[in-house]
Amino acid sequence: MIIDLKNEVRQKASGRRLILASAGAALCLAFPAWANDKLDTGGLSFRDFANLDNGASFARRDPMIAGGPNQVPSRIVGIDNDKGVVRVRFDQIRVTVDLPQGWEATEDWERGVAYSSDKRYRLIVWRVDFEFEGVKDAEHYAATKSGAIKARRPGVKAKAQKLDDRAFLVVFENVPKGAGDDEARVVFDLVVPQPGNPKLGVLVTLGVPASDAGRGLKLLALMKDNIRIDW
C-alpha cells in the first residue's frame, strides 16, 4: 500500500499551507511542554527511535512513498552510530536536522521530508514567509493556521503554546487518518521565527500515530535541540 505524503500536506488555492498528517479518533493528553514552556525529551535519545544500520537507509528511495515533484534524496552530513543519529542537510531550504537511523529523507524545491522505516512517523520541514501567508509573525501564523484547520475539519482540536525561546508549538488532535494508516494520528507543528526578522521562519511538522503521541513529542524535542537553520 502506498503512503501518500500529499495526505500530510494540504495547500489552499490561495497559497496558505494547511499541513495535516493523517489521524482520526479523539485523544486527551497532558503534554509536558504546557507546564514549563519547554519541550522535554523525557530522557529519550535518538537510539530509542532508531534501527541501527550505520545510515544505510538514507541511501534508499522507497517506491512506496508518493511525494511531491522532483524529489531527490537529501544529503548526509554526519553519522553517529553510538547515538543512533544521522545528520541530514535539506539543501533547498538550508536546514540541517538530526534523524534516527533507519529513516529515509528526500527533498524538493520547497520542503524537506523524512519518515521512519514503517512510515508511521513522518516529518516535513518548510521555510515560511509569514507575510506571504497573510499573517504578521509566528504567533499570528500559529493562531491562524489552528483556526483555519479547525474550521475546515470541525472534528480537529488544536492547542498552541509559546515556548521559552519564542518558538510556537501547535498540537492537532483528531486529524482524519489517510491512506496507509491503521490508526488515528496526532500532528505537531513547531513554528520557529527567524531571530531579528519576525516576517520569516521555519515550520517543522511531525505526524505520529495517536498511540505514540507522547513519544512523538519527545522526538520533536530531540529534533528541536539539534536543528540548524541557515537564516
Coordinates of N, CA, C and O in Angstrom, one line a residue, residues 3 8 21-27 29 31 49 103 115-116 118-123 171-178 180-188 206-219:
I3 N 2.0 4.9 0.8 CA 1.8 6.0 1.7 C 2.0 7.3 1.0 O 3.1 7.6 0.4
E8 N -0.2 14.4 4.0 CA 0.4 15.2 5.1 C 0.4 16.6 4.7 O 0.7 17.5 5.6
A21 N -1.0 15.8 9.0 CA -0.6 14.4 8.9 C -1.8 13.5 9.3 O -2.6 13.9 10.2
S22 N -2.0 12.4 8.7 CA -3.2 11.7 8.8 C -3.5 11.2 10.3 O -2.6 10.9 11.0
A23 N -4.8 11.2 10.7 CA -5.2 10.7 12.0 C -6.7 10.5 12.1 O -7.4 10.6 11.1
G24 N -7.3 10.3 13.3 CA -8.7 10.0 13.4 C -9.4 10.1 14.7 O -10.3 10.9 14.8
A25 N -9.2 9.4 15.7 CA -10.0 9.3 16.9 C -9.7 10.4 17.9 O -8.6 10.9 17.9
A26 N -10.6 10.6 18.9 CA -10.4 11.6 19.9 C -9.2 11.2 20.8 O -8.9 10.0 21.0
L27 N -8.5 12.2 21.4 CA -7.4 12.0 22.2 C -7.2 13.1 23.2 O -7.4 14.2 22.9
L29 N -4.5 14.4 26.1 CA -3.2 14.2 26.6 C -2.8 15.4 27.4 O -3.2 16.5 27.2
F31 N 0.3 17.3 27.8 CA 1.6 17.5 27.2 C 2.6 18.2 28.1 O 2.2 19.3 28.6
F49 N 14.5 5.6 18.9 CA 13.6 5.6 17.7 C 14.3 5.0 16.5 O 13.7 5.0 15.4
W103 N 15.7 5.8 9.2 CA 14.7 6.6 8.5 C 15.2 6.8 7.0 O 16.3 6.4 6.7
Y115 N 10.9 10.2 7.0 CA 9.9 9.3 7.5 C 10.6 8.0 8.1 O 11.7 7.6 7.6
S116 N 10.0 7.4 9.1 CA 10.5 6.2 9.7 C 10.4 5.0 8.7 O 9.6 5.1 7.8
D118 N 8.8 2.3 9.0 CA 7.5 1.7 8.9 C 6.5 2.8 8.5 O 5.3 2.5 8.4
K119 N 6.9 4.0 8.2 CA 6.1 5.1 7.7 C 5.1 5.7 8.7 O 4.3 6.5 8.4
R120 N 5.2 5.3 9.9 CA 4.3 5.7 11.0 C 4.7 7.1 11.5 O 3.8 7.9 11.9
Y121 N 5.9 7.5 11.4 CA 6.4 8.8 11.8 C 6.8 9.5 10.5 O 7.6 9.0 9.7
R122 N 6.2 10.7 10.3 CA 6.5 11.5 9.1 C 6.8 12.9 9.4 O 6.0 13.6 10.2
L123 N 7.9 13.4 8.8 CA 8.3 14.8 9.1 C 8.4 15.6 7.9 O 8.8 15.1 6.8
V171 N -0.4 21.6 18.6 CA -0.7 20.2 18.6 C -2.1 20.1 18.0 O -3.1 20.6 18.5
F172 N -2.2 19.3 17.0 CA -3.5 19.0 16.3 C -3.9 17.5 16.7 O -3.2 16.6 16.4
E173 N -5.1 17.4 17.2 CA -5.7 16.1 17.5 C -6.9 15.9 16.7 O -7.5 16.8 16.1
N174 N -7.3 14.6 16.5 CA -8.5 14.2 15.8 C -8.3 14.5 14.3 O -9.3 14.8 13.6
V175 N -7.1 14.5 13.8 CA -6.9 14.7 12.3 C -7.2 13.4 11.6 O -6.8 12.4 12.0
P176 N -8.1 13.5 10.6 CA -8.5 12.2 9.9 C -7.3 11.5 9.3 O -6.4 12.1 8.8
K177 N -7.4 10.2 9.5 CA -6.3 9.3 9.0 C -6.3 9.3 7.5 O -7.4 9.4 6.9
G178 N -5.2 9.0 6.9 CA -5.1 8.9 5.5 C -4.7 7.5 5.0 O -4.6 6.6 5.8
G180 N -3.1 4.2 4.0 CA -1.9 3.5 4.6 C -1.8 3.6 6.1 O -0.9 2.9 6.6
D181 N -2.6 4.4 6.8 CA -2.5 4.4 8.2 C -3.5 3.5 8.8 O -4.7 3.3 8.4
D182 N -3.1 2.9 9.9 CA -4.0 1.9 10.6 C -4.6 2.4 11.9 O -5.3 1.7 12.6
E183 N -4.3 3.6 12.2 CA -4.9 4.2 13.4 C -4.9 5.7 13.3 O -4.3 6.3 12.4
A184 N -5.5 6.4 14.3 CA -5.6 7.8 14.4 C -4.2 8.4 14.6 O -3.3 7.7 15.0
R185 N -4.0 9.7 14.3 CA -2.7 10.3 14.4 C -2.8 11.7 15.1 O -3.9 12.2 15.2
V186 N -1.7 12.2 15.5 CA -1.6 13.5 16.1 C -0.5 14.2 15.3 O 0.5 13.6 14.9
V187 N -0.6 15.5 15.1 CA 0.3 16.3 14.3 C 0.9 17.4 15.2 O 0.1 18.1 15.9
F188 N 2.2 17.5 15.3 CA 2.9 18.6 16.0 C 3.4 19.6 15.0 O 4.2 19.2 14.1
L206 N 5.6 17.3 12.5 CA 5.8 15.9 12.7 C 4.5 15.2 13.0 O 3.7 15.6 13.9
G207 N 4.1 14.2 12.1 CA 2.9 13.5 12.3 C 3.2 12.1 12.8 O 4.1 11.4 12.3
V208 N 2.5 11.7 13.9 CA 2.7 10.4 14.5 C 1.4 9.7 14.8 O 0.3 10.4 14.9
P209 N 1.4 8.4 15.0 CA 0.1 7.7 15.4 C -0.3 8.2 16.8 O 0.5 8.6 17.7
A210 N -1.6 8.3 17.0 CA -2.2 8.8 18.2 C -1.6 8.0 19.4 O -1.4 8.6 20.5
S211 N -1.5 6.7 19.3 CA -1.0 5.9 20.4 C 0.5 6.2 20.8 O 0.9 5.9 21.8
D212 N 1.2 6.9 19.9 CA 2.6 7.3 20.1 C 2.8 8.8 20.3 O 3.9 9.3 20.2
A213 N 1.7 9.5 20.7 CA 1.8 10.9 20.8 C 2.8 11.4 21.8 O 3.5 12.4 21.5
G214 N 2.8 10.8 22.9 CA 3.8 11.1 24.0 C 5.2 11.0 23.5 O 6.1 11.9 23.7
R215 N 5.5 9.8 22.9 CA 6.9 9.6 22.3 C 7.2 10.5 21.2 O 8.3 11.0 21.0
G216 N 6.2 10.8 20.4 CA 6.4 11.7 19.3 C 6.8 13.1 19.7 O 7.6 13.7 19.1
L217 N 6.2 13.6 20.8 CA 6.5 14.9 21.3 C 8.0 14.9 21.8 O 8.7 15.9 21.6
K218 N 8.4 13.8 22.4 CA 9.8 13.7 22.9 C 10.8 13.7 21.7 O 11.9 14.3 21.7
L219 N 10.4 13.0 20.6 CA 11.2 13.0 19.4 C 11.3 14.4 18.8 O 12.4 14.8 18.4

